[in-house]
Amino acid sequence: MSATTAAKSDGFSLGRLLLEGRAFFALIAIIAVFSFLSPNYFTVSNFLIMSSQVAIYGILSIGMLLVILNGGIDLSVGSILALCGVVAGAMMQGVTLEWAGVILYPPVWAVVVLTVAVGALVGALNGVLVAFFKVPPFVATLGVMYVARGVALLMTNGLTYNNLRGSEALGNTGFNWLGFNRLWGIPISVIVLAVVAILAGLMLSRSAFGRWLYASGGNERAAELSGVPVRLVKITVYTVSGALAAVAGLVLASQLTSAGPTAGTTYELTAIAAVVIGGAALTGGRGGVRGTMLGAFVIGFLSAGLVIIGVSSYWQTVFTGAVIVLAVLMNSIQYGRGGRKS
């Protein structure tokens, strides 16, 4: 191999390293800059607080990653988060059985299970619309986004369920456990995020479903001809995305000890941004959990840093948007104009 060829090879490798590691380098830069601007930014206590806030974005982003790997998009996750938070809040307030003249107060574990089931059901609706009725994912999930938000508003009349801690007398205490408790000094929400990320990573790298997902996202027609159950994969990823949105809704409601129909507004855009910043191709077939997690931390740590140094919320939106645009540009460079890696 000639010296010129070697130089090109070395240059390409360095460029690939910078592109594929952009989320990691961006996170390091954010930590360094804000640590310099504020000595309180990267203390252990503040790091744990920021991580607990990032956990909500991260859980949503993993569900979004699965959908994007399949070549789709899910605009409904923010509304599903709000709807599921309201469902949990309503159950914590008591379920009235008019025919029996009693009010039931489900235990917290039942509230969690039923809420996740609602999220999975709404996600499955997205999957059925996309897989069986061939509705474009953007249109299907946009419609479900409005329906889910509307149902949440109807359930509450636009109000918020407050003080969702529960009561020992009613036997439903512990709802705020997800949001406030710690295990080995680590917030429970961060542990939930870690478990979800590990399971998703193992599923993508070690299971037949993971291979089916990458194959169908890379080339759906070829995957179908190879025997991949494309419709099943579509329905599954949207169902999982809805279930994870429900988990994120439970974590948020637990942290706030309240649930309202306006929660999670624009969270779907944050989840998409985390996936893109993490290096996934919007056309499907390429991406991973590690990059998505880094993307979620980039957005979360950037937002927290801007708050700490007192930047206006308007400028926070500008900076976050600029990071997203830059990530999309680098995504285009990495995978080409068509979204496929050359």
CSV table of C-alpha atoms in Angstrom, one decimal:
chain,number,residue,atom,x,y,z
A,1,MET,CA,0.0,0.0,0.0
A,2,SER,CA,1.4,3.4,-1.0
A,3,ALA,CA,2.0,6.3,1.4
A,4,THR,CA,-0.9,8.2,-0.3
A,5,THR,CA,-3.3,5.4,0.2
A,6,ALA,CA,-2.2,5.0,3.8
A,7,ALA,CA,-2.7,8.7,4.5
A,8,LYS,CA,-6.2,8.6,3.0
A,9,SER,CA,-7.0,5.5,5.0
A,10,ASP,CA,-5.7,7.2,8.2
A,11,GLY,CA,-7.7,10.3,7.4
A,12,PHE,CA,-10.8,8.4,6.8
A,13,SER,CA,-10.5,6.5,10.0
A,14,LEU,CA,-10.0,9.7,12.0
A,15,GLY,CA,-13.0,11.3,10.3
A,16,ARG,CA,-15.1,8.2,10.9
A,17,LEU,CA,-14.0,8.3,14.6
A,18,LEU,CA,-15.1,11.9,14.9
A,19,LEU,CA,-18.4,11.3,13.2
A,20,GLU,CA,-19.4,8.1,15.0
A,21,GLY,CA,-18.2,9.4,18.3
A,22,ARG,CA,-19.7,12.9,18.0
A,23,ALA,CA,-22.2,12.3,20.8
A,24,PHE,CA,-19.5,11.3,23.2
A,25,PHE,CA,-17.2,14.2,22.3
A,26,ALA,CA,-20.2,16.6,22.5
A,27,LEU,CA,-21.0,15.4,26.0
A,28,ILE,CA,-17.4,15.8,27.1
A,29,ALA,CA,-17.3,19.3,25.7
A,30,ILE,CA,-20.6,20.2,27.4
A,31,ILE,CA,-19.3,18.9,30.8
A,32,ALA,CA,-16.0,20.7,30.4
A,33,VAL,CA,-17.5,24.1,29.4
A,34,PHE,CA,-20.2,24.2,32.1
A,35,SER,CA,-17.8,22.9,34.8
A,36,PHE,CA,-15.6,25.9,33.9
A,37,LEU,CA,-18.5,28.3,34.0
A,38,SER,CA,-20.0,26.9,37.2
A,39,PRO,CA,-18.2,24.9,39.9
A,40,ASN,CA,-21.5,23.5,41.0
A,41,TYR,CA,-22.3,22.0,37.7
A,42,PHE,CA,-20.5,18.6,37.9
A,43,THR,CA,-20.7,17.9,41.6
A,44,VAL,CA,-21.9,14.4,42.5
A,45,SER,CA,-25.2,15.6,43.8
A,46,ASN,CA,-26.0,17.7,40.7
A,47,PHE,CA,-24.8,14.9,38.4
A,48,LEU,CA,-27.4,12.5,40.0
A,49,ILE,CA,-30.1,15.2,39.8
A,50,MET,CA,-29.4,15.8,36.1
A,51,SER,CA,-29.2,12.0,35.4
A,52,SER,CA,-32.6,11.5,37.0
A,53,GLN,CA,-34.1,14.1,34.7
A,54,VAL,CA,-32.3,12.6,31.7
A,55,ALA,CA,-33.8,9.2,32.6
A,56,ILE,CA,-37.2,10.3,31.2
A,57,TYR,CA,-35.7,11.4,27.9
A,58,GLY,CA,-33.6,8.3,27.8
A,59,ILE,CA,-36.5,5.9,28.3
A,60,LEU,CA,-38.5,7.6,25.6
A,61,SER,CA,-35.5,7.7,23.3
A,62,ILE,CA,-34.9,3.9,23.4
A,63,GLY,CA,-38.5,3.4,22.3
A,64,MET,CA,-38.0,6.0,19.5
A,65,LEU,CA,-34.7,4.3,18.5
A,66,LEU,CA,-36.5,1.0,17.9
A,67,VAL,CA,-39.1,2.7,15.7
A,68,ILE,CA,-36.5,4.7,13.7
A,69,LEU,CA,-34.4,1.5,13.2
A,70,ASN,CA,-37.5,0.1,11.6
A,71,GLY,CA,-37.6,3.1,9.2
A,72,GLY,CA,-40.5,4.8,11.0
A,73,ILE,CA,-41.2,7.7,13.4
A,74,ASP,CA,-43.4,8.0,16.5
A,75,LEU,CA,-44.7,11.5,17.1
A,76,SER,CA,-47.2,10.2,19.8
A,77,VAL,CA,-44.8,9.3,22.6
A,78,GLY,CA,-45.2,12.7,24.4
A,79,SER,CA,-49.0,12.4,24.3
A,80,ILE,CA,-48.8,8.7,25.4
A,81,LEU,CA,-46.6,9.8,28.3
A,82,ALA,CA,-49.2,12.4,29.3
A,83,LEU,CA,-52.2,10.0,28.9
A,84,CYS,CA,-50.5,7.3,30.9
A,85,GLY,CA,-49.6,9.7,33.7
A,86,VAL,CA,-53.2,10.8,33.8
A,87,VAL,CA,-54.4,7.2,33.9
A,88,ALA,CA,-52.1,6.5,36.8
A,89,GLY,CA,-53.2,9.6,38.6
A,90,ALA,CA,-56.8,8.7,38.1
A,91,MET,CA,-56.3,5.3,39.6
A,92,MET,CA,-54.4,6.7,42.5
A,93,GLN,CA,-57.4,9.0,43.2
A,94,GLY,CA,-59.6,5.9,43.3
A,95,VAL,CA,-61.7,4.0,40.8
A,96,THR,CA,-65.4,4.4,41.4
A,97,LEU,CA,-67.7,1.5,40.8
A,98,GLU,CA,-71.1,3.2,40.6
A,99,TRP,CA,-73.0,-0.1,40.4
A,100,ALA,CA,-71.5,-1.3,43.6
A,101,GLY,CA,-71.4,2.1,45.3
A,102,VAL,CA,-67.7,1.7,46.3
A,103,ILE,CA,-64.4,3.3,45.4
A,104,LEU,CA,-61.4,1.1,44.8
A,105,TYR,CA,-57.8,2.2,45.5
A,106,PRO,CA,-55.6,-0.2,43.5
A,107,PRO,CA,-52.1,-1.0,44.9
A,108,VAL,CA,-49.2,0.8,43.3
A,109,TRP,CA,-48.0,-2.3,41.5
A,110,ALA,CA,-51.4,-2.7,39.8
A,111,VAL,CA,-51.4,1.0,38.8
A,112,VAL,CA,-47.9,0.5,37.2
A,113,VAL,CA,-48.9,-2.7,35.3
A,114,LEU,CA,-52.2,-1.2,34.1
A,115,THR,CA,-50.6,2.0,33.0
A,116,VAL,CA,-47.9,0.3,31.0
A,117,ALA,CA,-50.6,-1.9,29.4
A,118,VAL,CA,-52.4,1.3,28.3
A,119,GLY,CA,-49.2,2.7,26.8
A,120,ALA,CA,-48.5,-0.6,25.0
A,121,LEU,CA,-52.1,-0.7,23.7
A,122,VAL,CA,-51.9,2.8,22.2
A,123,GLY,CA,-48.5,1.9,20.7
A,124,ALA,CA,-49.9,-1.3,19.2
A,125,LEU,CA,-52.6,0.9,17.6
A,126,ASN,CA,-49.8,2.9,15.9
A,127,GLY,CA,-48.3,-0.4,14.7
A,128,VAL,CA,-51.5,-1.8,13.3
A,129,LEU,CA,-52.1,1.4,11.4
A,130,VAL,CA,-48.6,1.4,9.9
A,131,ALA,CA,-48.3,-2.4,9.3
A,132,PHE,CA,-51.7,-3.5,8.2
A,133,PHE,CA,-53.4,-0.3,6.8
A,134,LYS,CA,-50.2,1.1,5.3
A,135,VAL,CA,-50.7,4.5,6.9
A,136,PRO,CA,-47.4,6.5,6.7
A,137,PRO,CA,-45.8,6.5,10.2
A,138,PHE,CA,-45.8,10.3,10.3
A,139,VAL,CA,-49.5,10.5,9.7
A,140,ALA,CA,-50.5,7.6,11.8
A,141,THR,CA,-48.6,8.7,14.9
A,142,LEU,CA,-49.5,12.4,14.4
A,143,GLY,CA,-53.2,11.4,14.5
A,144,VAL,CA,-52.7,9.2,17.6
A,145,MET,CA,-50.7,12.0,19.2
A,146,TYR,CA,-53.8,14.3,19.0
A,147,VAL,CA,-56.2,11.5,20.1
A,148,ALA,CA,-54.1,10.5,23.2
A,149,ARG,CA,-53.7,14.2,24.2
A,150,GLY,CA,-57.4,14.8,23.7
A,151,VAL,CA,-58.4,11.8,25.8
A,152,ALA,CA,-56.0,13.0,28.6
A,153,LEU,CA,-57.7,16.4,28.5
A,154,LEU,CA,-61.2,14.8,28.6
A,155,MET,CA,-60.3,12.6,31.5
A,156,THR,CA,-59.2,15.6,33.6
A,157,ASN,CA,-61.1,18.5,32.1
A,158,GLY,CA,-57.7,20.1,31.7
A,159,LEU,CA,-56.9,19.9,35.4
A,160,THR,CA,-54.0,18.1,37.1
A,161,TYR,CA,-54.0,15.3,39.6
A,162,ASN,CA,-51.9,16.4,42.6
A,163,ASN,CA,-50.4,14.7,45.7
A,164,LEU,CA,-50.1,11.3,44.2
A,165,ARG,CA,-48.1,9.9,47.1
A,166,GLY,CA,-51.0,7.6,48.2
A,167,SER,CA,-52.1,6.8,51.7
A,168,GLU,CA,-51.3,4.0,54.1
A,169,ALA,CA,-55.0,3.9,55.1
A,170,LEU,CA,-56.0,3.2,51.5
A,171,GLY,CA,-53.1,0.8,51.0
A,172,ASN,CA,-51.7,2.5,47.9
A,173,THR,CA,-48.6,4.2,49.2
A,174,GLY,CA,-45.3,4.2,47.4
A,175,PHE,CA,-46.2,5.9,44.1
A,176,ASN,CA,-43.4,8.5,44.6
A,177,TRP,CA,-40.8,5.7,45.0
A,178,LEU,CA,-39.8,5.9,41.4
A,179,GLY,CA,-39.2,9.6,41.5
A,180,PHE,CA,-37.6,10.1,45.0
A,181,ASN,CA,-36.0,6.9,46.3
A,182,ARG,CA,-32.4,5.8,45.7
A,183,LEU,CA,-30.7,2.5,45.7
A,184,TRP,CA,-27.0,2.5,46.6
A,185,GLY,CA,-27.2,6.3,46.3
A,186,ILE,CA,-28.4,6.1,42.7
A,187,PRO,CA,-31.9,7.5,41.8
A,188,ILE,CA,-34.4,4.7,41.0
A,189,SER,CA,-35.2,6.4,37.7
A,190,VAL,CA,-31.6,6.1,36.6
A,191,ILE,CA,-31.6,2.4,37.5
A,192,VAL,CA,-34.8,1.9,35.5
A,193,LEU,CA,-33.1,3.7,32.5
A,194,ALA,CA,-30.1,1.4,32.9
A,195,VAL,CA,-32.2,-1.7,32.9
A,196,VAL,CA,-34.2,-0.7,29.9
A,197,ALA,CA,-31.0,0.3,28.0
A,198,ILE,CA,-29.3,-3.0,28.8
A,199,LEU,CA,-32.3,-5.1,27.8
A,200,ALA,CA,-32.7,-3.1,24.6
A,201,GLY,CA,-29.0,-3.5,23.8
A,202,LEU,CA,-29.1,-7.2,24.4
A,203,MET,CA,-32.2,-7.6,22.2
A,204,LEU,CA,-30.7,-5.7,19.3
A,205,SER,CA,-27.3,-7.5,19.4
A,206,ARG,CA,-28.1,-11.0,20.6
A,207,SER,CA,-31.6,-11.9,19.5
A,208,ALA,CA,-33.3,-12.9,16.2
A,209,PHE,CA,-35.7,-10.0,16.6
A,210,GLY,CA,-32.8,-7.6,16.6
A,211,ARG,CA,-31.5,-9.0,13.4
A,212,TRP,CA,-35.1,-8.8,11.9
A,213,LEU,CA,-35.3,-5.2,13.0
A,214,TYR,CA,-32.1,-4.1,11.4
A,215,ALA,CA,-32.9,-6.1,8.3
A,216,SER,CA,-36.4,-4.7,7.8
A,217,GLY,CA,-35.2,-1.1,8.5
A,218,GLY,CA,-32.3,-1.4,6.1
A,219,ASN,CA,-34.4,-2.9,3.2
A,220,GLU,CA,-37.9,-3.9,4.0
A,221,ARG,CA,-38.6,-5.7,0.7
A,222,ALA,CA,-35.5,-7.8,0.8
A,223,ALA,CA,-36.1,-8.6,4.5
A,224,GLU,CA,-39.6,-9.8,3.6
A,225,LEU,CA,-38.3,-12.0,0.8
A,226,SER,CA,-35.8,-13.4,3.3
A,227,GLY,CA,-38.6,-14.6,5.6
A,228,VAL,CA,-38.5,-11.7,8.1
A,229,PRO,CA,-42.0,-11.2,9.6
A,230,VAL,CA,-42.0,-7.5,8.7
A,231,ARG,CA,-45.5,-6.7,10.0
A,232,LEU,CA,-44.8,-8.4,13.4
A,233,VAL,CA,-41.6,-6.3,13.7
A,234,LYS,CA,-43.5,-3.1,13.0
A,235,ILE,CA,-46.3,-3.8,15.5
A,236,THR,CA,-43.8,-4.8,18.1
A,237,VAL,CA,-41.5,-1.8,17.9
A,238,TYR,CA,-44.5,0.6,18.2
A,239,THR,CA,-45.9,-1.4,21.0
A,240,VAL,CA,-42.6,-1.3,22.9
A,241,SER,CA,-42.4,2.5,22.2
A,242,GLY,CA,-45.8,3.0,23.7
A,243,ALA,CA,-45.0,0.9,26.7
A,244,LEU,CA,-41.7,2.8,27.3
A,245,ALA,CA,-43.6,6.1,27.0
A,246,ALA,CA,-45.9,4.8,29.7
A,247,VAL,CA,-42.9,4.0,31.9
A,248,ALA,CA,-41.5,7.5,31.3
A,249,GLY,CA,-44.9,8.9,32.2
A,250,LEU,CA,-44.9,7.0,35.5
A,251,VAL,CA,-41.4,8.2,36.3
A,252,LEU,CA,-42.3,11.9,35.6
A,253,ALA,CA,-45.6,11.7,37.5
A,254,SER,CA,-43.7,10.1,40.4
A,255,GLN,CA,-41.0,12.8,40.4
A,256,LEU,CA,-43.6,15.6,40.4
A,257,THR,CA,-46.2,13.6,42.5
A,258,SER,CA,-48.7,15.0,40.0
A,259,ALA,CA,-50.0,14.2,36.5
A,260,GLY,CA,-51.5,16.5,34.0
A,261,PRO,CA,-52.7,16.3,30.4
A,262,THR,CA,-50.1,18.8,29.2
A,263,ALA,CA,-47.1,16.8,30.4
A,264,GLY,CA,-44.6,15.6,27.8
A,265,THR,CA,-45.3,18.4,25.3
A,266,THR,CA,-42.5,18.3,22.6
A,267,TYR,CA,-40.9,15.3,24.3
A,268,GLU,CA,-41.3,13.4,21.1
A,269,LEU,CA,-39.0,15.9,19.4
A,270,THR,CA,-36.4,15.5,22.2
A,271,ALA,CA,-36.5,11.7,21.8
A,272,ILE,CA,-36.0,12.0,18.0
A,273,ALA,CA,-33.1,14.5,18.6
A,274,ALA,CA,-31.4,12.1,21.0
A,275,VAL,CA,-31.6,9.3,18.5
A,276,VAL,CA,-30.2,11.5,15.7
A,277,ILE,CA,-27.4,13.0,17.9
A,278,GLY,CA,-26.5,9.4,18.8
A,279,GLY,CA,-25.8,8.6,15.2
A,280,ALA,CA,-28.8,6.7,14.0
A,281,ALA,CA,-30.0,7.0,10.4
A,282,LEU,CA,-33.4,8.4,10.1
A,283,THR,CA,-34.1,6.1,7.1
A,284,GLY,CA,-33.7,3.1,9.3
A,285,GLY,CA,-31.3,0.1,9.7
A,286,ARG,CA,-28.5,1.9,11.5
A,287,GLY,CA,-28.1,3.0,15.1
A,288,GLY,CA,-27.6,1.7,18.6
A,289,VAL,CA,-28.6,2.0,22.2
A,290,ARG,CA,-25.2,3.4,23.3
A,291,GLY,CA,-25.3,6.3,20.9
A,292,THR,CA,-28.9,7.1,21.8
A,293,MET,CA,-28.1,7.2,25.5
A,294,LEU,CA,-25.2,9.6,24.8
A,295,GLY,CA,-27.6,11.7,22.8
A,296,ALA,CA,-30.1,11.9,25.6
A,297,PHE,CA,-27.4,12.9,28.1
A,298,VAL,CA,-26.1,15.6,25.6
A,299,ILE,CA,-29.6,17.2,25.5
A,300,GLY,CA,-30.2,16.8,29.2
A,301,PHE,CA,-26.8,18.0,30.4
A,302,LEU,CA,-26.9,20.9,27.9
A,303,SER,CA,-30.3,22.0,29.2
A,304,ALA,CA,-29.3,21.7,32.8
A,305,GLY,CA,-26.1,23.6,32.2
A,306,LEU,CA,-27.9,26.5,30.5
A,307,VAL,CA,-30.3,26.7,33.5
A,308,ILE,CA,-27.5,26.7,36.0
A,309,ILE,CA,-25.6,29.6,34.4
A,310,GLY,CA,-28.9,31.6,34.1
A,311,VAL,CA,-29.4,31.5,30.3
A,312,SER,CA,-32.9,32.6,29.3
A,313,SER,CA,-35.3,29.8,28.4
A,314,TYR,CA,-35.7,31.3,25.0
A,315,TRP,CA,-32.0,30.9,24.3
A,316,GLN,CA,-32.1,27.4,25.7
A,317,THR,CA,-34.4,26.5,22.9
A,318,VAL,CA,-32.1,28.1,20.4
A,319,PHE,CA,-29.0,26.3,21.6
A,320,THR,CA,-30.8,23.0,21.8
A,321,GLY,CA,-32.2,23.4,18.3
A,322,ALA,CA,-28.7,24.3,17.0
A,323,VAL,CA,-27.3,21.1,18.4
A,324,ILE,CA,-30.0,19.1,16.7
A,325,VAL,CA,-29.4,20.8,13.4
A,326,LEU,CA,-25.7,20.1,13.7
A,327,ALA,CA,-26.4,16.5,14.5
A,328,VAL,CA,-28.6,16.1,11.5
A,329,LEU,CA,-25.9,17.6,9.2
A,330,MET,CA,-23.3,15.2,10.6
A,331,ASN,CA,-25.8,12.4,10.2
A,332,SER,CA,-26.2,13.4,6.5
A,333,ILE,CA,-22.4,13.4,6.1
A,334,GLN,CA,-22.0,10.0,7.8
A,335,TYR,CA,-24.7,8.2,5.8
A,336,GLY,CA,-25.0,10.3,2.7
A,337,ARG,CA,-27.9,12.3,1.3
A,338,GLY,CA,-30.1,9.3,1.1
A,339,GLY,CA,-29.5,8.3,4.7
A,340,ARG,CA,-27.6,5.1,3.8
A,341,LYS,CA,-24.0,4.7,4.8
A,342,SER,CA,-21.8,4.6,1.7
